[in-house]
Amino acid sequence: FVYALFIGLPVIALLVKSAQHGGVLESLSSGFAVTALRLSLVTSAIAMVIVLLVGTPFAYLLARNGSRALRVLDGLVELPIVLPPVAAGVAMLMAFGRHGILGPYLTGLGINLPFTAAAVVCAQIFVAAPFYIRSAKIGFQSVAKEYEDISQTLGESPIATFWRLTLPLAAPSMMAGLALAWARAISEFGATMMFAGNLTGKTQTLPLAIMTALQTDLSEALALAVLLMAGAVLVLVVLGFATRRQWQGRI
């Protein structure tokens, strides 16, 4: 009860204060809010596509190969989860910034990452990818290797076996991981602030917009916070649906 009260009271307070201030729809329809929302949705969608394309084969490799090198990489996957986001942003700046390790080479190629929308995507991938990779790996591990071997002995190629057998069985875990990764990406603050900055209309995502709005318009900040909370509730619904399907499939 104490824990539920501790978690629920701030949520209720946010909803109550937002209703008291009023003008939620007006705040959400303002150009400031719409621009931040559009940038958050576009950058997080791009980040999730990249995470899905790169993280899926990587997760499958981690699930099926137990070499020492991959075990080391498996441990590094969780590093962004425990690394403070601000430190992650500084680390990315030191790696890809103009004076970073790769900065001069990227500049020579005409690529300038810091303080651009591309930097927002990079920051989101850095902090969110581990949630998907870890969940997808667990999903692939839940598919018995014997099933794949039997499929191949019946004439299916390894690629066809992956698409027609392994991927559908691991899909619930992958969906849950993707939902968590998306929620982490769209709510990212620290790494984005350090690596991409807080440039209105260019790199200002919803969390950064909330911080900016708090300095001038509390009603708008409350409306944006409610919007992010609604997204979090949607993620919980997706997670519950995916988990329920996973257990029903096993039963």
XYZ file of C-alpha atoms in Angstrom:
251
model
C 0.000 0.000 0.000
C 2.812 2.403 0.875
C 4.578 1.664 -2.400
C 1.367 2.051 -4.418
C 0.715 5.366 -2.662
C 4.270 6.530 -3.348
C 3.963 5.710 -7.061
C 0.337 6.695 -7.532
C 0.253 10.019 -5.677
C 2.581 11.895 -8.088
C 0.585 10.551 -11.041
C -2.704 11.687 -9.487
C -1.172 15.038 -8.555
C -0.044 15.546 -12.162
C -3.522 14.846 -13.503
C -5.243 17.009 -10.875
C -2.915 19.985 -11.327
C -3.169 19.695 -15.095
C -6.974 19.746 -14.863
C -6.906 22.710 -12.470
C -4.731 24.773 -14.780
C -6.917 23.830 -17.761
C -6.104 24.467 -21.383
C -4.513 21.047 -21.908
C -5.718 20.726 -25.493
C -4.709 24.304 -26.255
C -1.225 23.701 -24.845
C -0.796 20.458 -26.773
C -1.902 22.127 -30.012
C 0.551 25.012 -29.687
C 3.390 25.209 -32.173
C 5.948 24.686 -29.389
C 4.367 21.400 -28.266
C 3.581 20.115 -31.765
C 7.158 20.704 -32.920
C 8.629 18.878 -29.909
C 6.142 16.024 -30.281
C 6.840 15.651 -34.001
C 10.594 15.608 -33.427
C 10.278 13.029 -30.638
C 8.091 10.738 -32.728
C 10.217 10.995 -35.874
C 13.585 10.531 -34.152
C 12.370 7.694 -31.922
C 10.805 5.928 -34.932
C 14.084 6.153 -36.852
C 15.974 4.956 -33.785
C 13.655 1.973 -33.349
C 14.011 0.955 -37.007
C 17.799 0.975 -36.642
C 17.632 -0.890 -33.318
C 15.326 -3.486 -34.873
C 17.496 -4.025 -37.964
C 20.818 -4.160 -36.117
C 19.737 -5.474 -32.729
C 17.751 -8.493 -33.967
C 20.639 -10.388 -35.614
C 22.931 -9.321 -32.780
C 20.495 -10.663 -30.175
C 20.143 -13.922 -32.118
C 23.934 -14.257 -32.254
C 24.189 -13.711 -28.506
C 21.479 -16.317 -27.906
C 23.042 -18.996 -30.102
C 26.788 -18.412 -29.703
C 28.507 -18.751 -26.336
C 32.055 -17.737 -27.288
C 34.128 -15.737 -24.818
C 34.215 -12.656 -27.044
C 30.440 -12.611 -27.331
C 30.090 -13.074 -23.574
C 32.148 -9.923 -23.126
C 29.941 -8.112 -25.643
C 26.887 -9.478 -23.851
C 28.075 -7.782 -20.670
C 28.710 -4.515 -22.504
C 25.146 -4.524 -23.822
C 23.873 -3.603 -20.366
C 26.420 -0.806 -19.823
C 24.154 1.991 -21.190
C 21.431 0.859 -18.766
C 23.570 1.520 -15.682
C 25.545 4.441 -17.141
C 24.091 7.827 -16.087
C 22.515 9.453 -19.168
C 24.480 12.678 -18.711
C 27.722 10.701 -18.648
C 26.569 8.830 -21.756
C 25.998 12.143 -23.532
C 29.447 13.419 -22.578
C 30.985 10.120 -23.720
C 29.258 10.390 -27.105
C 30.405 13.988 -27.413
C 33.997 12.921 -26.728
C 33.698 10.177 -29.340
C 31.768 11.899 -32.141
C 32.160 15.600 -31.324
C 34.202 17.973 -33.439
C 37.195 17.539 -31.125
C 36.395 13.937 -30.222
C 38.199 10.782 -31.249
C 36.256 10.318 -34.494
C 35.198 13.950 -34.867
C 37.951 15.089 -37.257
C 37.393 12.086 -39.532
C 33.642 12.658 -39.596
C 34.168 16.350 -40.301
C 36.445 15.437 -43.189
C 33.589 13.388 -44.623
C 31.204 16.295 -44.196
C 29.390 14.678 -41.259
C 28.589 16.822 -38.238
C 26.649 14.895 -35.571
C 26.588 17.022 -32.379
C 23.627 19.369 -31.904
C 21.656 17.979 -34.839
C 18.577 15.776 -35.166
C 20.941 12.915 -36.044
C 22.542 13.361 -32.621
C 19.097 12.926 -31.037
C 18.705 9.615 -32.883
C 22.189 8.482 -31.812
C 21.492 9.316 -28.166
C 18.185 7.447 -28.290
C 19.803 4.373 -29.847
C 22.595 4.404 -27.260
C 20.269 4.385 -24.253
C 17.385 2.322 -25.687
C 19.013 -0.466 -27.689
C 19.978 -2.593 -24.628
C 16.319 -2.958 -23.629
C 15.435 -4.471 -26.987
C 18.570 -6.594 -27.377
C 18.230 -8.091 -23.906
C 14.554 -8.954 -24.375
C 15.052 -10.290 -27.914
C 17.927 -12.461 -26.719
C 15.709 -14.003 -24.037
C 13.054 -14.622 -26.669
C 15.481 -16.393 -28.984
C 16.849 -18.468 -26.096
C 13.300 -19.641 -25.337
C 13.163 -21.268 -28.793
C 14.789 -24.691 -28.492
C 17.703 -25.203 -30.863
C 16.298 -28.667 -31.623
C 13.301 -27.060 -33.343
C 15.598 -25.273 -35.769
C 17.606 -28.450 -36.386
C 14.446 -30.426 -37.144
C 13.210 -27.716 -39.489
C 16.451 -27.824 -41.444
C 16.436 -31.618 -41.636
C 12.973 -31.316 -43.236
C 14.435 -29.235 -46.031
C 14.083 -25.657 -44.801
C 17.092 -23.377 -45.196
C 18.535 -21.630 -42.109
C 17.104 -18.295 -43.276
C 13.654 -19.788 -43.921
C 13.782 -21.514 -40.538
C 14.562 -18.210 -38.864
C 11.708 -16.348 -40.575
C 9.063 -19.078 -40.357
C 9.903 -20.681 -36.989
C 12.300 -18.794 -34.723
C 11.064 -15.270 -35.335
C 7.344 -15.980 -34.737
C 8.087 -17.867 -31.508
C 10.346 -15.100 -30.199
C 8.052 -12.292 -31.388
C 6.270 -11.636 -28.030
C 9.575 -11.016 -26.248
C 10.771 -8.887 -29.143
C 7.588 -6.800 -29.053
C 7.952 -6.256 -25.328
C 11.589 -5.259 -25.737
C 10.765 -2.898 -28.587
C 8.046 -1.234 -26.502
C 10.466 -0.725 -23.612
C 13.136 0.582 -25.978
C 10.701 3.025 -27.576
C 9.573 4.289 -24.171
C 13.196 4.775 -23.110
C 14.038 6.547 -26.368
C 11.121 8.961 -26.361
C 11.719 9.844 -22.699
C 15.484 10.299 -23.054
C 16.763 13.543 -21.533
C 20.342 13.581 -20.238
C 22.242 12.125 -23.182
C 20.168 14.173 -25.622
C 20.842 17.384 -23.707
C 24.601 16.821 -23.667
C 25.053 15.477 -27.199
C 22.260 17.179 -29.158
C 21.457 20.245 -27.090
C 18.095 21.901 -26.540
C 17.500 23.760 -29.793
C 13.837 24.584 -30.389
C 12.563 23.040 -33.601
C 15.852 21.236 -34.190
C 16.826 19.010 -31.259
C 14.224 19.836 -28.600
C 12.324 16.636 -27.813
C 9.339 16.337 -25.466
C 11.353 15.903 -22.225
C 13.495 18.907 -23.119
C 10.372 20.880 -24.024
C 8.926 20.136 -20.569
C 12.043 21.543 -18.920
C 11.878 24.652 -21.114
C 8.140 25.136 -20.533
C 8.584 24.921 -16.750
C 10.550 28.157 -16.916
C 7.757 30.128 -18.595
C 4.416 28.278 -18.715
C 3.513 25.684 -16.086
C 0.261 24.760 -17.864
C 2.126 23.775 -21.006
C 4.694 21.816 -19.008
C 1.888 19.920 -17.253
C 0.156 19.173 -20.557
C 3.356 17.792 -22.079
C 4.006 15.708 -18.955
C 0.504 14.241 -19.190
C 1.164 13.403 -22.834
C 4.356 11.536 -21.931
C 2.543 9.725 -19.136
C -0.139 8.630 -21.595
C 2.607 7.192 -23.765
C 3.965 5.300 -20.758
C 0.523 3.834 -20.073
C 0.316 2.736 -23.706
C 3.659 0.964 -23.335
C 2.381 -0.859 -20.243
C -0.680 -2.016 -22.196
C 1.506 -3.308 -25.033
C 3.810 -5.070 -22.564
C 0.871 -6.707 -20.826
C -0.583 -7.881 -24.122
C 2.760 -9.260 -25.332
C 3.466 -11.012 -22.035
C -0.003 -12.564 -21.915
C 0.368 -13.902 -25.452
C 3.798 -15.290 -24.606
C 2.523 -17.251 -21.594
C -0.582 -18.441 -23.414
C 1.633 -19.726 -26.215
C 3.751 -21.661 -23.749
C 0.727 -23.159 -22.010
